[in-house]
Amino acid sequence: MIRFEPHTDRRLFEETLLFAAAQTRRLIETHPGLYPMYTEQGRWSHEGPAWTHWCDGFLPGLLWIFERRAAPGSEEASFWLNKAIEYTKPLEPRRFDREVHDLGFLFLSACYRWYLKTRSPELNQILIEAGQTMALRFREPGGYLRSFVGENSLFIDIMMNVGMVFYAARETGDRGLREIALRHCLTTRKYLVRGDGSTAHEGLFDLASGEFLRQTTHQGYRGDSCWSRGLAWALYGFSISYEYSRDPRFLVTAESCADYYIANTPADGVPPWDYNAPPESRKLVDTSAAAIAASGMLRLSRLLSDPIKGHFYWSTAMHILRSLCENHVARNDPDWEGILKGGVYHLHKNLGVSESVMWGEYFFVEALEHVVR
Ligand code: GLY
């Protein structure tokens, strides 16, 4: 069980944010124009393969967060603003990218933050078009947005991207888009979230009939195990889907994933890469899952009408963040270019294991920014 300590440590979080800003500045100054995914021995620039291209929104997303934190009108604010625009603009053509299921990761992290600052109709149109492209992944038999690996495949990660479809539906009033987003969430809830709140990474469907066949995985330990990052994506993603739809089933699902996380994660709040891996393997943690879970729980805590429950998730998020700041931040390793050590991308392919990973950096900073605001 997670230890419950309902106090905050604002100074620790603010110092960590300063370190995060310095490391992000170091990344863009040392490797200009690079959109990295994971470090190798702490270095961002390397020839390691990507598996799939889903991460390019996270670096500009960090730049937008630091821009928002800087004093308005300061030299620092203008530095972050120029860099944020420079790194966000090249993503715009990807609103038509049909190769990946990650348009929420790409556009909600970066372009949406820019839109919130300017309310420009052109940026809104880009977001709408990204949502419309995302909706083209919908498979009528089965009722889900298909993953990048095939027509018959549904990933838990897509819960972080279906928000793009809800967004486009809301902005255009297109009920068909909203129906697609709702059906995707209901299918994911039915087949990938288990009764105890744990999640499967992938579901496979019969192509002709749409019948659900089985749970399986790419990045987790086994088809019937609980890959911790997938659980964190579900916790966060069902919270977003509830924000858009107000369908109470999504709130219940987000809570049930959060409760599984809390009940099964060691006392320091940082989970093993997979909850059901063998004991030796479970010593390998994934700090990126912890960062996503903390940010997701902060979001979830705002949505609950019961203040005791809301406070419980909020305090748990604080506990996770404190633990990450105290034990996993790279501040004592001057050679390390990332912010947060101990992320895991793809263990079976040996990509980014015990490294800094770009989504870990982004959700960690997002959560910290939220609690010091
Ligand atoms: N592709 C999403 C993840 O690795 O979590």
Coordinates of C-alpha atoms and ligand atoms in Angstrom, one line a residue:
M1 CA 0.0 0.0 0.0
I2 CA 1.0 3.6 -0.6
R3 CA 1.9 5.5 2.5
F4 CA -0.5 8.3 3.1
E5 CA 1.1 11.6 4.0
P6 CA -1.2 14.5 3.3
H7 CA 1.3 17.3 3.3
T8 CA 3.0 19.1 0.4
D9 CA 6.5 20.1 -0.1
R10 CA 6.3 23.2 -2.4
R11 CA 10.0 24.0 -2.2
L12 CA 11.0 20.5 -3.4
F13 CA 8.6 20.7 -6.3
E14 CA 9.6 24.2 -7.3
E15 CA 13.3 23.3 -7.2
T16 CA 12.6 20.2 -9.3
L17 CA 10.8 22.4 -11.8
L18 CA 13.8 24.7 -12.0
F19 CA 16.0 21.6 -12.6
A20 CA 13.5 20.3 -15.3
A21 CA 13.6 23.7 -17.1
A22 CA 17.4 23.7 -17.0
Q23 CA 17.6 20.1 -18.4
T24 CA 15.0 21.0 -21.1
R25 CA 17.0 24.0 -22.1
R26 CA 20.2 21.9 -22.2
L27 CA 18.4 19.4 -24.5
I28 CA 17.3 21.9 -27.1
E29 CA 20.7 23.8 -27.0
T30 CA 22.8 20.6 -27.1
H31 CA 20.7 18.8 -29.7
P32 CA 18.9 21.6 -31.7
G33 CA 15.9 20.3 -33.6
L34 CA 15.9 16.8 -32.1
Y35 CA 12.6 15.3 -30.9
P36 CA 13.9 12.5 -28.8
M37 CA 12.0 9.5 -27.3
Y38 CA 14.4 8.0 -24.8
T39 CA 17.9 8.4 -23.6
E40 CA 20.7 5.8 -23.9
Q41 CA 22.9 5.9 -20.8
G42 CA 21.4 9.3 -20.1
R43 CA 22.1 10.8 -23.6
W44 CA 19.2 12.0 -25.8
S45 CA 21.0 11.8 -29.2
H46 CA 21.5 8.2 -30.5
E47 CA 20.5 6.0 -33.3
G48 CA 18.2 3.7 -31.2
P49 CA 15.0 2.7 -33.1
A50 CA 11.6 4.3 -32.3
W51 CA 9.2 1.3 -32.9
T52 CA 6.5 3.9 -33.6
H53 CA 6.5 7.7 -33.9
W54 CA 4.3 8.9 -31.1
C55 CA 6.4 11.3 -29.0
D56 CA 7.0 14.5 -30.9
G57 CA 4.4 16.5 -28.9
F58 CA 6.1 16.0 -25.5
L59 CA 9.1 18.3 -26.0
P60 CA 7.1 21.2 -27.3
G61 CA 4.6 20.5 -24.5
L62 CA 7.3 21.0 -22.0
L63 CA 8.3 24.2 -23.7
W64 CA 4.7 25.5 -23.4
I65 CA 4.6 24.7 -19.7
F66 CA 7.9 26.6 -19.1
E67 CA 6.6 29.5 -21.2
R68 CA 3.5 29.7 -19.0
R69 CA 5.5 29.6 -15.8
A70 CA 7.9 32.4 -16.8
A71 CA 7.2 36.0 -15.7
P72 CA 5.1 37.7 -18.5
G73 CA 7.1 40.0 -20.7
S74 CA 10.5 38.6 -19.3
E75 CA 13.4 37.5 -21.5
E76 CA 12.8 34.0 -20.2
A77 CA 9.2 34.0 -21.3
S78 CA 10.2 35.1 -24.8
F79 CA 12.9 32.4 -25.0
W80 CA 10.4 29.7 -24.2
L81 CA 7.7 31.1 -26.4
N82 CA 9.9 31.3 -29.5
K83 CA 11.2 27.7 -28.9
A84 CA 7.7 26.4 -28.2
I85 CA 6.4 27.8 -31.5
E86 CA 9.6 26.6 -33.3
Y87 CA 9.0 23.0 -32.0
T88 CA 5.2 22.9 -32.4
K89 CA 4.9 24.2 -36.0
P90 CA 6.6 21.2 -37.7
L91 CA 4.0 18.9 -36.1
E92 CA 1.1 20.6 -37.9
P93 CA 1.1 18.3 -41.1
R94 CA 0.8 15.3 -38.8
R95 CA -2.9 16.2 -38.2
F96 CA -3.4 14.0 -41.3
D97 CA -1.1 11.2 -40.2
R98 CA -3.0 7.9 -40.5
E99 CA 0.0 5.7 -39.6
V100 CA -0.2 6.2 -35.8
H101 CA -3.0 6.1 -33.2
D102 CA -1.2 8.9 -31.2
L103 CA -2.7 12.2 -32.4
G104 CA -3.8 13.1 -28.9
F105 CA -0.3 12.6 -27.6
L106 CA 1.0 14.7 -30.5
F107 CA -1.6 17.5 -30.5
L108 CA -3.1 17.8 -27.0
S109 CA 0.4 18.1 -25.4
A110 CA 1.6 20.9 -27.8
C111 CA -0.8 22.5 -30.2
Y112 CA -3.6 22.6 -27.7
R113 CA -1.4 24.4 -25.2
W114 CA -0.6 27.0 -27.9
Y115 CA -4.3 27.3 -28.7
L116 CA -5.2 27.9 -25.0
K117 CA -2.8 30.9 -25.1
T118 CA -4.0 32.4 -28.4
R119 CA -7.5 31.0 -29.0
S120 CA -6.6 31.3 -32.7
P121 CA -9.2 29.8 -35.0
E122 CA -6.4 28.4 -37.3
L123 CA -5.0 26.4 -34.3
N124 CA -8.5 25.2 -33.4
Q125 CA -9.0 24.0 -37.0
I126 CA -5.7 22.0 -36.8
L127 CA -7.0 20.4 -33.6
I128 CA -10.3 19.6 -35.2
E129 CA -8.7 18.0 -38.2
A130 CA -6.4 15.9 -36.0
G131 CA -9.6 14.6 -34.2
Q132 CA -11.3 13.9 -37.6
T133 CA -8.2 12.0 -38.8
M134 CA -8.1 10.0 -35.5
A135 CA -11.8 9.1 -36.0
L136 CA -11.0 7.4 -39.4
R137 CA -9.4 4.6 -37.3
F138 CA -12.8 3.5 -36.2
R139 CA -13.7 -0.1 -37.0
E140 CA -17.5 -0.6 -37.1
P141 CA -17.4 -4.3 -36.4
G142 CA -16.0 -4.2 -32.9
G143 CA -16.5 -0.6 -32.2
Y144 CA -13.0 0.7 -31.5
L145 CA -10.3 3.0 -32.9
R146 CA -7.7 0.6 -34.2
S147 CA -4.1 0.6 -33.1
F148 CA -1.1 1.2 -35.5
V149 CA -0.3 -2.5 -35.6
G150 CA -3.5 -3.7 -37.4
E151 CA -7.2 -3.5 -38.1
N152 CA -7.9 -6.2 -35.5
S153 CA -6.0 -4.5 -32.7
L154 CA -7.1 -2.2 -29.8
F155 CA -4.5 -0.7 -27.5
I156 CA -5.2 0.7 -24.0
D157 CA -2.9 3.7 -24.9
I158 CA -5.6 4.9 -27.3
M159 CA -7.5 6.1 -24.2
M160 CA -5.0 9.0 -24.2
N161 CA -5.8 9.9 -27.8
V162 CA -9.6 9.4 -28.0
G163 CA -9.9 12.9 -26.3
M164 CA -8.9 14.3 -29.7
V165 CA -12.1 12.9 -31.2
F166 CA -14.2 14.2 -28.3
Y167 CA -12.6 17.6 -28.9
A168 CA -13.4 17.6 -32.6
A169 CA -17.0 16.5 -31.9
R170 CA -17.5 19.3 -29.3
E171 CA -16.0 22.0 -31.5
T172 CA -17.9 21.0 -34.7
G173 CA -21.1 19.7 -33.1
D174 CA -20.7 16.5 -35.1
R175 CA -22.7 13.8 -33.2
G176 CA -21.1 11.0 -35.3
L177 CA -17.7 11.9 -34.0
R178 CA -19.0 11.9 -30.4
E179 CA -20.6 8.5 -31.0
I180 CA -17.3 7.1 -32.2
A181 CA -15.4 8.4 -29.2
L182 CA -18.1 7.0 -26.8
R183 CA -18.1 3.6 -28.4
H184 CA -14.3 3.4 -28.3
C185 CA -14.3 4.1 -24.6
L186 CA -17.1 1.6 -23.9
T187 CA -15.3 -1.1 -25.9
T188 CA -12.0 -0.5 -24.1
R189 CA -13.8 -0.5 -20.8
K190 CA -15.5 -3.8 -21.6
Y191 CA -12.6 -5.7 -23.0
L192 CA -9.4 -4.2 -21.6
V193 CA -10.3 -3.1 -18.1
R194 CA -10.7 -6.1 -15.7
G195 CA -13.0 -6.4 -12.7
D196 CA -10.2 -5.6 -10.3
G197 CA -9.3 -2.4 -12.2
S198 CA -6.2 -3.8 -13.8
T199 CA -5.8 -3.4 -17.6
A200 CA -4.6 -5.4 -20.6
H201 CA -2.4 -3.7 -23.1
E202 CA -4.1 -5.0 -26.3
G203 CA -7.3 -6.6 -27.4
L204 CA -7.6 -8.6 -30.6
F205 CA -10.9 -8.8 -32.6
D206 CA -12.2 -11.0 -35.4
L207 CA -12.0 -8.8 -38.5
A208 CA -15.2 -9.9 -40.1
S209 CA -17.6 -10.2 -37.2
G210 CA -15.9 -7.7 -34.8
E211 CA -16.1 -10.4 -32.1
F212 CA -13.6 -9.9 -29.2
L213 CA -11.1 -12.8 -29.2
R214 CA -8.5 -12.2 -26.5
Q215 CA -6.2 -9.9 -24.4
T216 CA -2.6 -9.8 -25.4
T217 CA 0.4 -7.4 -25.1
H218 CA 3.5 -5.9 -26.8
Q219 CA 5.2 -4.0 -24.0
G220 CA 3.8 -5.9 -20.9
Y221 CA 4.8 -9.2 -19.4
R222 CA 1.9 -11.3 -20.6
G223 CA -1.6 -10.9 -22.2
D224 CA -3.2 -11.5 -18.8
S225 CA -0.8 -9.3 -16.8
C226 CA -1.1 -5.6 -15.9
W227 CA 1.6 -3.5 -17.7
S228 CA 1.9 -0.5 -15.3
R229 CA 2.1 2.2 -18.0
G230 CA -1.0 0.9 -19.7
L231 CA -2.8 1.1 -16.3
A232 CA -1.7 4.7 -15.9
W233 CA -2.8 5.6 -19.5
A234 CA -6.3 4.1 -18.6
L235 CA -6.5 6.0 -15.3
Y236 CA -5.7 9.3 -17.0
G237 CA -7.6 8.6 -20.3
F238 CA -10.9 7.6 -18.7
S239 CA -10.7 10.8 -16.6
I240 CA -10.3 12.9 -19.7
S241 CA -13.1 11.0 -21.4
Y242 CA -15.4 11.7 -18.4
E243 CA -14.4 15.4 -18.6
Y244 CA -15.7 15.5 -22.2
S245 CA -18.6 13.2 -22.0
R246 CA -19.9 13.3 -18.4
D247 CA -20.7 9.6 -18.8
P248 CA -20.4 8.3 -15.2
R249 CA -19.2 4.9 -16.3
F250 CA -15.9 6.5 -17.4
L251 CA -15.4 8.1 -14.0
V252 CA -16.0 4.8 -12.2
T253 CA -13.5 3.1 -14.5
A254 CA -10.9 5.8 -13.9
E255 CA -11.4 5.4 -10.1
S256 CA -11.1 1.6 -10.4
C257 CA -7.8 1.9 -12.3
A258 CA -6.5 4.4 -9.7
D259 CA -7.6 2.1 -6.9
Y260 CA -5.7 -0.8 -8.5
Y261 CA -2.6 1.4 -8.8
I262 CA -2.9 2.4 -5.1
A263 CA -3.5 -1.1 -3.8
N264 CA -0.7 -2.8 -5.8
T265 CA 2.1 -0.3 -5.9
P266 CA 4.9 -0.4 -3.4
A267 CA 5.0 2.1 -0.6
D268 CA 7.1 4.6 -2.5
G269 CA 4.4 5.0 -5.1
V270 CA 6.6 3.9 -8.0
P271 CA 5.3 0.7 -9.8
P272 CA 7.2 -2.2 -11.3
W273 CA 7.1 -2.1 -15.1
D274 CA 4.5 -4.9 -15.0
Y275 CA 2.6 -5.8 -11.8
N276 CA 2.6 -9.5 -12.7
A277 CA 6.2 -10.0 -13.9
P278 CA 8.2 -12.5 -11.9
P279 CA 9.6 -11.2 -8.6
E280 CA 13.2 -10.5 -9.9
S281 CA 11.9 -8.7 -12.9
R282 CA 9.4 -6.7 -10.8
K283 CA 12.5 -4.9 -9.3
L284 CA 12.6 -2.9 -12.5
V285 CA 10.4 0.1 -12.0
D286 CA 8.9 2.5 -14.6
T287 CA 9.0 6.0 -13.2
S288 CA 7.1 7.2 -16.3
A289 CA 4.1 5.2 -15.2
A290 CA 4.3 6.9 -11.8
A291 CA 4.4 10.3 -13.4
I292 CA 1.4 9.6 -15.6
A293 CA -0.5 8.1 -12.7
A294 CA 0.3 11.2 -10.5
S295 CA -0.9 13.6 -13.2
G296 CA -4.0 11.4 -13.9
M297 CA -4.9 11.3 -10.2
L298 CA -4.6 15.1 -9.9
R299 CA -7.1 15.3 -12.9
L300 CA -9.3 12.7 -11.4
S301 CA -9.4 14.4 -8.0
R302 CA -11.0 17.5 -9.5
L303 CA -13.8 15.5 -11.1
L304 CA -15.2 13.8 -8.0
S305 CA -18.1 15.2 -6.1
D306 CA -17.0 13.4 -2.9
P307 CA -14.3 15.6 -1.3
I308 CA -12.9 12.8 0.7
K309 CA -12.2 10.7 -2.4
G310 CA -10.9 13.7 -4.3
H311 CA -8.5 14.5 -1.4
F312 CA -7.4 10.9 -1.3
Y313 CA -6.3 10.8 -5.0
W314 CA -4.8 14.3 -4.7
S315 CA -2.7 13.3 -1.6
T316 CA -1.6 10.1 -3.3
A317 CA -0.5 12.1 -6.3
M318 CA 1.5 14.4 -4.0
H319 CA 3.1 11.3 -2.4
I320 CA 4.1 9.9 -5.8
L321 CA 5.6 13.2 -6.8
R322 CA 7.5 13.6 -3.6
S323 CA 9.0 10.1 -4.1
L324 CA 10.0 10.8 -7.7
C325 CA 11.5 14.2 -6.7
E326 CA 13.5 12.7 -3.8
N327 CA 14.6 9.4 -5.4
H328 CA 14.5 9.5 -9.2
V329 CA 15.4 13.0 -10.4
A330 CA 18.9 13.1 -12.1
R331 CA 20.0 16.2 -10.3
N332 CA 23.1 14.6 -8.8
D333 CA 24.3 13.1 -12.1
P334 CA 25.8 16.0 -14.2
D335 CA 26.3 13.7 -17.2
W336 CA 22.7 12.7 -17.4
E337 CA 20.7 14.8 -19.9
G338 CA 17.2 13.8 -18.8
I339 CA 15.1 14.9 -15.8
L340 CA 13.6 11.7 -14.5
K341 CA 15.6 8.5 -14.4
G342 CA 14.1 5.0 -14.3
G343 CA 11.6 5.1 -17.2
V344 CA 11.0 2.0 -19.4
Y345 CA 9.9 2.2 -23.0
H346 CA 10.0 -1.4 -24.5
L347 CA 11.7 -4.0 -22.3
H348 CA 11.3 -6.9 -24.8
K349 CA 12.9 -4.9 -27.6
N350 CA 15.5 -3.5 -25.1
L351 CA 14.6 0.1 -26.0
G352 CA 14.9 2.8 -23.3
V353 CA 15.2 0.5 -20.2
S354 CA 16.0 2.4 -17.0
E355 CA 16.4 5.6 -19.0
S356 CA 14.7 9.0 -19.2
V357 CA 11.7 8.9 -21.6
M358 CA 10.1 11.9 -23.1
W359 CA 6.6 11.1 -22.0
G360 CA 7.9 10.6 -18.4
E361 CA 9.5 14.0 -18.5
Y362 CA 6.3 15.6 -19.8
F363 CA 3.8 14.1 -17.4
F364 CA 6.1 14.6 -14.5
V365 CA 6.5 18.3 -15.2
E366 CA 2.8 18.6 -16.0
A367 CA 1.9 17.2 -12.6
L368 CA 4.5 19.4 -10.7
E369 CA 3.3 22.5 -12.5
H370 CA -0.3 21.6 -11.5
V371 CA 0.6 21.3 -7.7
V372 CA 2.7 24.5 -7.5
R373 CA 0.3 26.7 -9.5
Ligands
GLY1 N1 3.2 3.8 -27.1 C1 2.8 4.2 -25.8 C2 3.7 3.6 -24.7 O1 4.8 3.1 -25.0 O2 3.3 3.8 -23.6

